[in-house]
mmCIF file of C-alpha atoms in Angstrom:
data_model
loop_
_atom_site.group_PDB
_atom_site.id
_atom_site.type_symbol
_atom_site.label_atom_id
_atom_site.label_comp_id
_atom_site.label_asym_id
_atom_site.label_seq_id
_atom_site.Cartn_x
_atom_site.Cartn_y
_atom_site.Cartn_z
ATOM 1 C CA UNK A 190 31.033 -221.961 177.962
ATOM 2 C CA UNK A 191 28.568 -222.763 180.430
ATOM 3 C CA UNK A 192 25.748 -221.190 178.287
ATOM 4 C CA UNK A 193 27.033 -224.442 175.487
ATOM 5 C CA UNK A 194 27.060 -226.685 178.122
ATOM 6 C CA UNK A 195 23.336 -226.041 179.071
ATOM 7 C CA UNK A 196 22.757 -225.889 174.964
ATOM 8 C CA UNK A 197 24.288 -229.890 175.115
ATOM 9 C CA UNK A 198 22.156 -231.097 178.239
ATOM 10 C CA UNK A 199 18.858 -229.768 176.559
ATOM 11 C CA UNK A 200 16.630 -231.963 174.976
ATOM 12 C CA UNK A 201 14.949 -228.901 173.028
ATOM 13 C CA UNK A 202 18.326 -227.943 171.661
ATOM 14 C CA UNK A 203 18.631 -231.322 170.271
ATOM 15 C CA UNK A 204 15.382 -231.634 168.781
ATOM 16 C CA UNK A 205 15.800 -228.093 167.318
ATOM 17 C CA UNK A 206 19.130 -229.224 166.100
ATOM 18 C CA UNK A 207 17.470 -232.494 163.936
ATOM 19 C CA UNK A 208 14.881 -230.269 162.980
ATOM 20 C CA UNK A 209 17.130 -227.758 161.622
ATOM 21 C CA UNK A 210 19.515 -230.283 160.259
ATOM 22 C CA UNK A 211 16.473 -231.869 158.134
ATOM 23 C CA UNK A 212 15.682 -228.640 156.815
ATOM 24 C CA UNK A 213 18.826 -227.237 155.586
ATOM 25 C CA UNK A 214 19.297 -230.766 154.239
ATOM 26 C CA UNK A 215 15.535 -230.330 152.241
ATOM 27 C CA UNK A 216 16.698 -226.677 151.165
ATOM 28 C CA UNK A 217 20.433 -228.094 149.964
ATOM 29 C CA UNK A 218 18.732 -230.611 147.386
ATOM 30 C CA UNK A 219 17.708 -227.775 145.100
ATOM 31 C CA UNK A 220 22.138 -226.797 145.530
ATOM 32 C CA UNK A 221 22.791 -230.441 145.291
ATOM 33 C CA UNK A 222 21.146 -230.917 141.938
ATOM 34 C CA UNK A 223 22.546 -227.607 140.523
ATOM 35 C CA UNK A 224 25.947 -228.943 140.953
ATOM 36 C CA UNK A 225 25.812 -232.588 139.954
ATOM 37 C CA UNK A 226 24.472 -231.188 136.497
ATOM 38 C CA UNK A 227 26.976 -228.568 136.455
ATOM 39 C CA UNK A 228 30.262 -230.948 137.491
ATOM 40 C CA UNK A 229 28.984 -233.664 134.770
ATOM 41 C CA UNK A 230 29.968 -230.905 132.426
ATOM 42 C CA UNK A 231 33.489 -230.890 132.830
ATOM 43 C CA UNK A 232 36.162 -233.432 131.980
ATOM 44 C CA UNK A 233 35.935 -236.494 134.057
ATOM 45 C CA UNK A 234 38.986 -236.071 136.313
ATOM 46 C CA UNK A 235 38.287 -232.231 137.072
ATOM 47 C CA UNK A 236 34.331 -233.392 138.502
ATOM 48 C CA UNK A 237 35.735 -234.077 141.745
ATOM 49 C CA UNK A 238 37.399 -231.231 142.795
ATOM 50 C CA UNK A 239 34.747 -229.475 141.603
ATOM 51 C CA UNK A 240 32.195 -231.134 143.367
ATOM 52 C CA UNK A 241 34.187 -231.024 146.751
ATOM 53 C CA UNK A 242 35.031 -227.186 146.224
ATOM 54 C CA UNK A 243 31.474 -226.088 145.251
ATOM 55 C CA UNK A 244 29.882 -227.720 148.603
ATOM 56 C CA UNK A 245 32.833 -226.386 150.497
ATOM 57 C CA UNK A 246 32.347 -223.012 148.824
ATOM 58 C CA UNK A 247 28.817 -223.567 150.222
ATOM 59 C CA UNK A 248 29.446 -224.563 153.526
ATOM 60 C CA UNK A 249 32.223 -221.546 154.332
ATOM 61 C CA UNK A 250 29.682 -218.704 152.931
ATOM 62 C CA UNK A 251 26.983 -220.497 154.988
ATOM 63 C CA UNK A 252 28.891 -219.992 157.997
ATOM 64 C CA UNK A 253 30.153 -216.331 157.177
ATOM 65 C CA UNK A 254 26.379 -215.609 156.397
ATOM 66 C CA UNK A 255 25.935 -217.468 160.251
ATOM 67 C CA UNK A 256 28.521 -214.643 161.706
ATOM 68 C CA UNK A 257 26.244 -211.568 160.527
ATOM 69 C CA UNK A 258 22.834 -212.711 161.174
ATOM 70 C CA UNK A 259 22.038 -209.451 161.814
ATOM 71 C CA UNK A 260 22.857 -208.332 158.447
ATOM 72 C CA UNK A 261 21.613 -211.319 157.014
ATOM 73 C CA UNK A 262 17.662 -210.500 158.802
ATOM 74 C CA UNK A 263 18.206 -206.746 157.904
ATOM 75 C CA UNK A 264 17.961 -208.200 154.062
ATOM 76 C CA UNK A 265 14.421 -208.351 154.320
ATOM 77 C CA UNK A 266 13.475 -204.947 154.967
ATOM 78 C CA UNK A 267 12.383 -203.607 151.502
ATOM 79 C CA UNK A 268 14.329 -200.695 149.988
ATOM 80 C CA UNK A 269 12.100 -199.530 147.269
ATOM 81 C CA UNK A 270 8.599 -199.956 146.040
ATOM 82 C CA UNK A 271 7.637 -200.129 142.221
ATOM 83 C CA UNK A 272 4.638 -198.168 142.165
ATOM 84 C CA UNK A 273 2.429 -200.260 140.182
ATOM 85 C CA UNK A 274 -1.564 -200.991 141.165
ATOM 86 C CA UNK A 275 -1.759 -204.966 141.403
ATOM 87 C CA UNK A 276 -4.823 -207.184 141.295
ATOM 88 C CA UNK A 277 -6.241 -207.895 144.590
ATOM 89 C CA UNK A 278 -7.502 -211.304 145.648
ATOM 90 C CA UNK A 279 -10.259 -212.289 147.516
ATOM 91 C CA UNK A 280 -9.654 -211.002 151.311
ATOM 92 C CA UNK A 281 -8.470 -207.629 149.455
ATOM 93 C CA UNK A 282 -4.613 -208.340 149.753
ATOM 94 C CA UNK A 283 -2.326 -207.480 146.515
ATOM 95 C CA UNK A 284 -1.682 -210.650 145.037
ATOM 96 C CA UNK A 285 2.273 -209.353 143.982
ATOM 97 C CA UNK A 286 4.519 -207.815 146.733
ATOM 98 C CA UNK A 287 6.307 -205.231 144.747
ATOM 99 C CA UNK A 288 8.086 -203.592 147.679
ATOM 100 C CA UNK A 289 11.439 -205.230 146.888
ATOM 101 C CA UNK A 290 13.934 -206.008 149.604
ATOM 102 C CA UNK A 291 17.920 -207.214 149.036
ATOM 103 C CA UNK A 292 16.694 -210.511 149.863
ATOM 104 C CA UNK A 293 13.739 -210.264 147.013
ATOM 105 C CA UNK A 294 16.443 -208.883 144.575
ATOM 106 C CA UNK A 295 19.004 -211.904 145.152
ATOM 107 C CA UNK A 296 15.997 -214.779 144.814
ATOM 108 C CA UNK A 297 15.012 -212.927 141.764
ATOM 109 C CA UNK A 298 18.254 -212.969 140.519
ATOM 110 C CA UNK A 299 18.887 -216.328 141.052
ATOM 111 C CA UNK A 300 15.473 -217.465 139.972
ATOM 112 C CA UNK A 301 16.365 -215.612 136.735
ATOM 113 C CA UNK A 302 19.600 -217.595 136.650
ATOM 114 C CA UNK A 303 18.200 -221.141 136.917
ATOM 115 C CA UNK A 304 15.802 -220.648 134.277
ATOM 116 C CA UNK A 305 18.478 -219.128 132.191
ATOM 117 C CA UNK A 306 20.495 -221.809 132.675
ATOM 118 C CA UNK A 307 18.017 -224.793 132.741
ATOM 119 C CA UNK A 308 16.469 -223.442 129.513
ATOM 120 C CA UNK A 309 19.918 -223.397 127.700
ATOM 121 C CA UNK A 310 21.083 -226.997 129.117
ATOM 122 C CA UNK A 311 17.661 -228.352 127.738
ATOM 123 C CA UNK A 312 18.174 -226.437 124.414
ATOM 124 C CA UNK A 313 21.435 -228.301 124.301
ATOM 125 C CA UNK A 314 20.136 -231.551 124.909
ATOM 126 C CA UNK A 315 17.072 -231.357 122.540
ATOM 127 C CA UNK A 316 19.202 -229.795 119.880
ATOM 128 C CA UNK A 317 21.513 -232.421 118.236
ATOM 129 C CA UNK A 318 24.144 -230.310 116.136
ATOM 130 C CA UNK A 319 26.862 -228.829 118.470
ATOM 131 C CA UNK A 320 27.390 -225.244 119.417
ATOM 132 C CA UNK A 321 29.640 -223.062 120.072
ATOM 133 C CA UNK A 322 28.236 -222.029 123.627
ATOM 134 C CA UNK A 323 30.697 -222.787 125.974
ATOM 135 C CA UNK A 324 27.543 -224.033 128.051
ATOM 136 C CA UNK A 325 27.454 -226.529 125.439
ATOM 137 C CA UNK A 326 29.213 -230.094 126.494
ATOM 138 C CA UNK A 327 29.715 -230.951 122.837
ATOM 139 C CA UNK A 328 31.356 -227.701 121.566
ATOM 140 C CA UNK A 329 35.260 -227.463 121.107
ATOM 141 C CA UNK A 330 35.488 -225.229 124.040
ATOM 142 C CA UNK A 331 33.959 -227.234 126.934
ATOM 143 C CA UNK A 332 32.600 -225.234 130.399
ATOM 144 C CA UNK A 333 36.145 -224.472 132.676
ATOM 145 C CA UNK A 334 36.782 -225.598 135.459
ATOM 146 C CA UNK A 335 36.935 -221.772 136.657
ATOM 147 C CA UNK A 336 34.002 -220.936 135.098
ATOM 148 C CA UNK A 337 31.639 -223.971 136.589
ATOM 149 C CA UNK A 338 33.256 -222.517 140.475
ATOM 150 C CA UNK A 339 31.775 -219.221 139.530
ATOM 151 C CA UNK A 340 28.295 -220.418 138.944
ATOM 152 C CA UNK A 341 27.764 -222.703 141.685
ATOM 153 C CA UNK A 342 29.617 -220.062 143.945
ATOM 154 C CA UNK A 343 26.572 -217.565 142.157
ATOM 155 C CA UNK A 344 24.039 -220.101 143.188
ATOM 156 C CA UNK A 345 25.437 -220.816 146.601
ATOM 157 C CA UNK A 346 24.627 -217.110 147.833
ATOM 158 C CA UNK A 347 21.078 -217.483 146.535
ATOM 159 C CA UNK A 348 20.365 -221.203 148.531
ATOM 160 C CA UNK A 349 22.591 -219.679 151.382
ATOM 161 C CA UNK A 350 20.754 -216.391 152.064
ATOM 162 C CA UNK A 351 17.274 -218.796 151.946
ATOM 163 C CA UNK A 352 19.072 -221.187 154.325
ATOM 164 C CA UNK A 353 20.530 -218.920 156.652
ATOM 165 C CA UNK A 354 16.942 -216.999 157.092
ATOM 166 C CA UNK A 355 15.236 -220.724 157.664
ATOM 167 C CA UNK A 356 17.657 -220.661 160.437
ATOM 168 C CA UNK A 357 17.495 -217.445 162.010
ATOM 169 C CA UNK A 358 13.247 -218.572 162.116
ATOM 170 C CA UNK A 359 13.877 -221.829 163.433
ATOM 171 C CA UNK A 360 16.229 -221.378 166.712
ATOM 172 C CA UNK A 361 17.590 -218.488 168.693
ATOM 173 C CA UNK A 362 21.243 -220.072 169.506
ATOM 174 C CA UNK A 363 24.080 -219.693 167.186
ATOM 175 C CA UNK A 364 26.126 -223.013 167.825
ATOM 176 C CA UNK A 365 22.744 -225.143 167.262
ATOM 177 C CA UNK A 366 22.840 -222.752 163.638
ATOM 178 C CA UNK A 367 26.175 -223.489 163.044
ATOM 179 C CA UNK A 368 26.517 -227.494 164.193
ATOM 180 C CA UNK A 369 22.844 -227.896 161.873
ATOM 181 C CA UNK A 370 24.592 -225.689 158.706
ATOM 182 C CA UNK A 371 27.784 -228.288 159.146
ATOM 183 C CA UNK A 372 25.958 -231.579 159.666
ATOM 184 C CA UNK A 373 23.771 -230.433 156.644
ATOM 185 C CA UNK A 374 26.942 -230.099 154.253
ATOM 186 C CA UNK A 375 28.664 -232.863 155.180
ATOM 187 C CA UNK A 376 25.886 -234.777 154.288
ATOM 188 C CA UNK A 377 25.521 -233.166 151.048
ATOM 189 C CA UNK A 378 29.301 -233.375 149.844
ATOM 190 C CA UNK A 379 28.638 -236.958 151.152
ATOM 191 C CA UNK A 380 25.642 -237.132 148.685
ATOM 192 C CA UNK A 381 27.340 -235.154 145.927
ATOM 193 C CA UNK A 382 29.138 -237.454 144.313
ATOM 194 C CA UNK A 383 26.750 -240.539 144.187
ATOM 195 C CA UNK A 384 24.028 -238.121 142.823
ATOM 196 C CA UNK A 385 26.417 -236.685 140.041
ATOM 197 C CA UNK A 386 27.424 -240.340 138.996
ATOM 198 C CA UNK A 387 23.921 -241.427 138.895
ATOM 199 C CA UNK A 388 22.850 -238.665 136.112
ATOM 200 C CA UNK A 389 25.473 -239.187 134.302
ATOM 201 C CA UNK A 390 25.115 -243.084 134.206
ATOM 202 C CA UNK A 391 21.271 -242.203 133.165
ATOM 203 C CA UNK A 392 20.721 -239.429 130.676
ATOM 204 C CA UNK A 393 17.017 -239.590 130.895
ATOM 205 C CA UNK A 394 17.854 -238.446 134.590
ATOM 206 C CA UNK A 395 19.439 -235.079 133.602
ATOM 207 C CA UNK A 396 16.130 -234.381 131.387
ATOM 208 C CA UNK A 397 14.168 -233.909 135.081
ATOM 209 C CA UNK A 398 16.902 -232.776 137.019
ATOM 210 C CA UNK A 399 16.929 -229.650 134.349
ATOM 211 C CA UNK A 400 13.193 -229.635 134.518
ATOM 212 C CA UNK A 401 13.388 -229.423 138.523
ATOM 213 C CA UNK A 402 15.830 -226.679 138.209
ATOM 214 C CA UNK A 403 13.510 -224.468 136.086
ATOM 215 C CA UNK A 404 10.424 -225.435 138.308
ATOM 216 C CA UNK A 405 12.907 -223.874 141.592
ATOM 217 C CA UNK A 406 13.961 -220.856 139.572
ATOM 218 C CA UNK A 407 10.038 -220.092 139.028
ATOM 219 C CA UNK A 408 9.597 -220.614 142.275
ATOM 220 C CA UNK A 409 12.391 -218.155 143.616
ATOM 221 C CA UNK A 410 10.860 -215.859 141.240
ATOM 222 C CA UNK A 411 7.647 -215.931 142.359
ATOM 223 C CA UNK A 412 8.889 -215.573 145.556
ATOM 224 C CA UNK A 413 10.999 -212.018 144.790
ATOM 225 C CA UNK A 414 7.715 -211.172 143.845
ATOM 226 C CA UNK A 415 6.071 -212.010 147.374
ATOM 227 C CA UNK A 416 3.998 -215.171 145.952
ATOM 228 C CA UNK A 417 4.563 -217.861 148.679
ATOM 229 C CA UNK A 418 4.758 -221.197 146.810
ATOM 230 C CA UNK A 419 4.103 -223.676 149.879
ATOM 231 C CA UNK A 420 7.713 -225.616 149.539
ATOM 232 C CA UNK A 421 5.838 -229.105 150.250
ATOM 233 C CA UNK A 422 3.985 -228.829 147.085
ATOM 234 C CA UNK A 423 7.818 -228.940 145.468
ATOM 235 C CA UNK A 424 9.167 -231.358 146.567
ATOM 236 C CA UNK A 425 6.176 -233.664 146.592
ATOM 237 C CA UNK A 426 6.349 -232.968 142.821
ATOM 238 C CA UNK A 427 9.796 -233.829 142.695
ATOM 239 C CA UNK A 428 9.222 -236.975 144.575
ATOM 240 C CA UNK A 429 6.888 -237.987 142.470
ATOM 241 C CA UNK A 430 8.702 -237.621 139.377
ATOM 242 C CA UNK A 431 11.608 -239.274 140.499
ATOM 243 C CA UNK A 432 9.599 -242.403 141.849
ATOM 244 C CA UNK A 433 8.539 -242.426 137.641
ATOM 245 C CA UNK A 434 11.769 -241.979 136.729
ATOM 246 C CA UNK A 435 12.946 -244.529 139.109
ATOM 247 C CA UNK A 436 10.224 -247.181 137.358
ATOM 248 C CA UNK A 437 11.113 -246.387 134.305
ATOM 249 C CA UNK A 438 14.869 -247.145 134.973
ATOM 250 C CA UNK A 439 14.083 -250.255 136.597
ATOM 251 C CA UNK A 440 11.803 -251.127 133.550
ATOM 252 C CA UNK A 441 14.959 -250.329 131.373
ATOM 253 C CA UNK A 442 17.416 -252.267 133.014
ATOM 254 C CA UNK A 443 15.416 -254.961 133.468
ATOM 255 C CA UNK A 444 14.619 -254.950 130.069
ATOM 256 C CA UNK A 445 18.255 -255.180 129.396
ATOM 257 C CA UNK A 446 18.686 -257.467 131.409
ATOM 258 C CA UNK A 447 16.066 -260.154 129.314
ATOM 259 C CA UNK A 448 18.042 -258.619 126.007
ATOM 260 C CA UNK A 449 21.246 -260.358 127.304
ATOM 261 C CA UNK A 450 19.774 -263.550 128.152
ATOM 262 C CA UNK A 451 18.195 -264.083 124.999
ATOM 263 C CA UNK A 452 21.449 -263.167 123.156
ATOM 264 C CA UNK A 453 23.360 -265.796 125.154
ATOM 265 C CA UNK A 454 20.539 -268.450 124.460
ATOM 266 C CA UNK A 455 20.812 -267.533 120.228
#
């Protein structure tokens, strides 16, 4: 008790707590995204529930992951080696890591997954006849609400394990871990909703949302593979694209906008 009091009267611990709070929020976008896309799929009144038990999902394996840190660090130490020769760059360094660790395994996994997934959402949008993929919107046998659980629940482990380890590197003291991991969901179910209503109110939207999620999957890829993609080159791309995006909605609406006037002057 008195070691949380001292945590509470310390500036540092506060600062590390905003710091960490920022981050996991940064790291939850890539989550966030993944399931506003996925809830859009299902019918209207199940999108909800979905959304609230996905992020909920996401905060209780967070803080589960938070209760074995110990396990959680001990994912990083590799278990086997493929024994391949690799190029080596300049300073003589292999440019691939393939000693692979549980923690490589589960990125690559999930990196797999996203591109998977991305690749077949985009194949659905592009391609106007309907399908009988039950990842398919438009097919008689829509995405359940059981089955849309499962895959954000698949994702969740894969942003959790990258979250928890941004943690463990960031502070020392669990409740600072824990408060940051809370804060930072909370925001996000806050966030979840709004998001999901705004790609489904603009389809363009869910064009480079998909395209995000297949630029993330690469990424976790490359990182299974030991390639450190610096994350601020990410989401500066993101940002970027979604300022375009942004124009070109305002450009539409506006647009719309002039439409209706005219039609009232005729």
């Amino acid at each position: 008790m008195a070691d949380l009091a001292a945590l509470v009267a310390s500036p540092e611990a506060w600062a590390a707590l905003l710091a960490l709070i920022v981050m996991e929020v940064v790291l939850g976008v890539d989550n966030l995204v993944f399931v506003a896309i996925l809830s859009n799929k299902l019918p209207p009144s199940d999108r909800g529930r979905a959304r609230r038990l996905g992020v909920g999902l996401a905060l209780l394996l967070r803080l589960a992951l938070l209760s074995g840190i110990a396990f959680i660090v001990g994912l990083t130490k590799p278990v086997f080696t493929v024994p391949f020769a690799t190029p080596l760059d300049a300073a003589g360094r292999p440019v691939v890591d393939l000693a692979f660790s549980w923690r490589d395994l589960i990125l690559l996994a999930g990196g797999l997954f996203l591109v998977w997934k991305a690749t077949t959402e985009i194949h659905h949008a592009v391609d106007p006849a309907p399908s009988d993929d039950l990842l398919d919107k438009r097919a008689a046998g829509s995405l359940g609400f059981a089955a849309a659980i499962v895959q954000i629940l698949a994702l969740d482990v894969v942003f959790s394990i990258d979250s928890i380890l941004t943690a463990v590197g960031m502070t020392e003291h669990l409740p600072i871990m824990m408060a940051a991991v809370v804060i930072a969901v909370g925001l996000m179910l806050v966030a979840a909703g709004p998001l999901a209503r705004f790609i489904h109110d603009n389809p363009t939207v869910v064009m480079l949302a998909l395209g995000f999620l297949l630029l993330i999957g690469a990424t976790l890829i490359a990182e299974a593979f030991g390639v450190h993609v610096p994350k601020g080159y990410i989401y500066a791309a993101m940002a970027f694209s979604g300022a375009v995006e942004g124009l070109n909605i305002a450009a539409r609406r506006k647009a719309a906008r002039r439409r209706e006037r005219d039609q009232r002057k005729l």
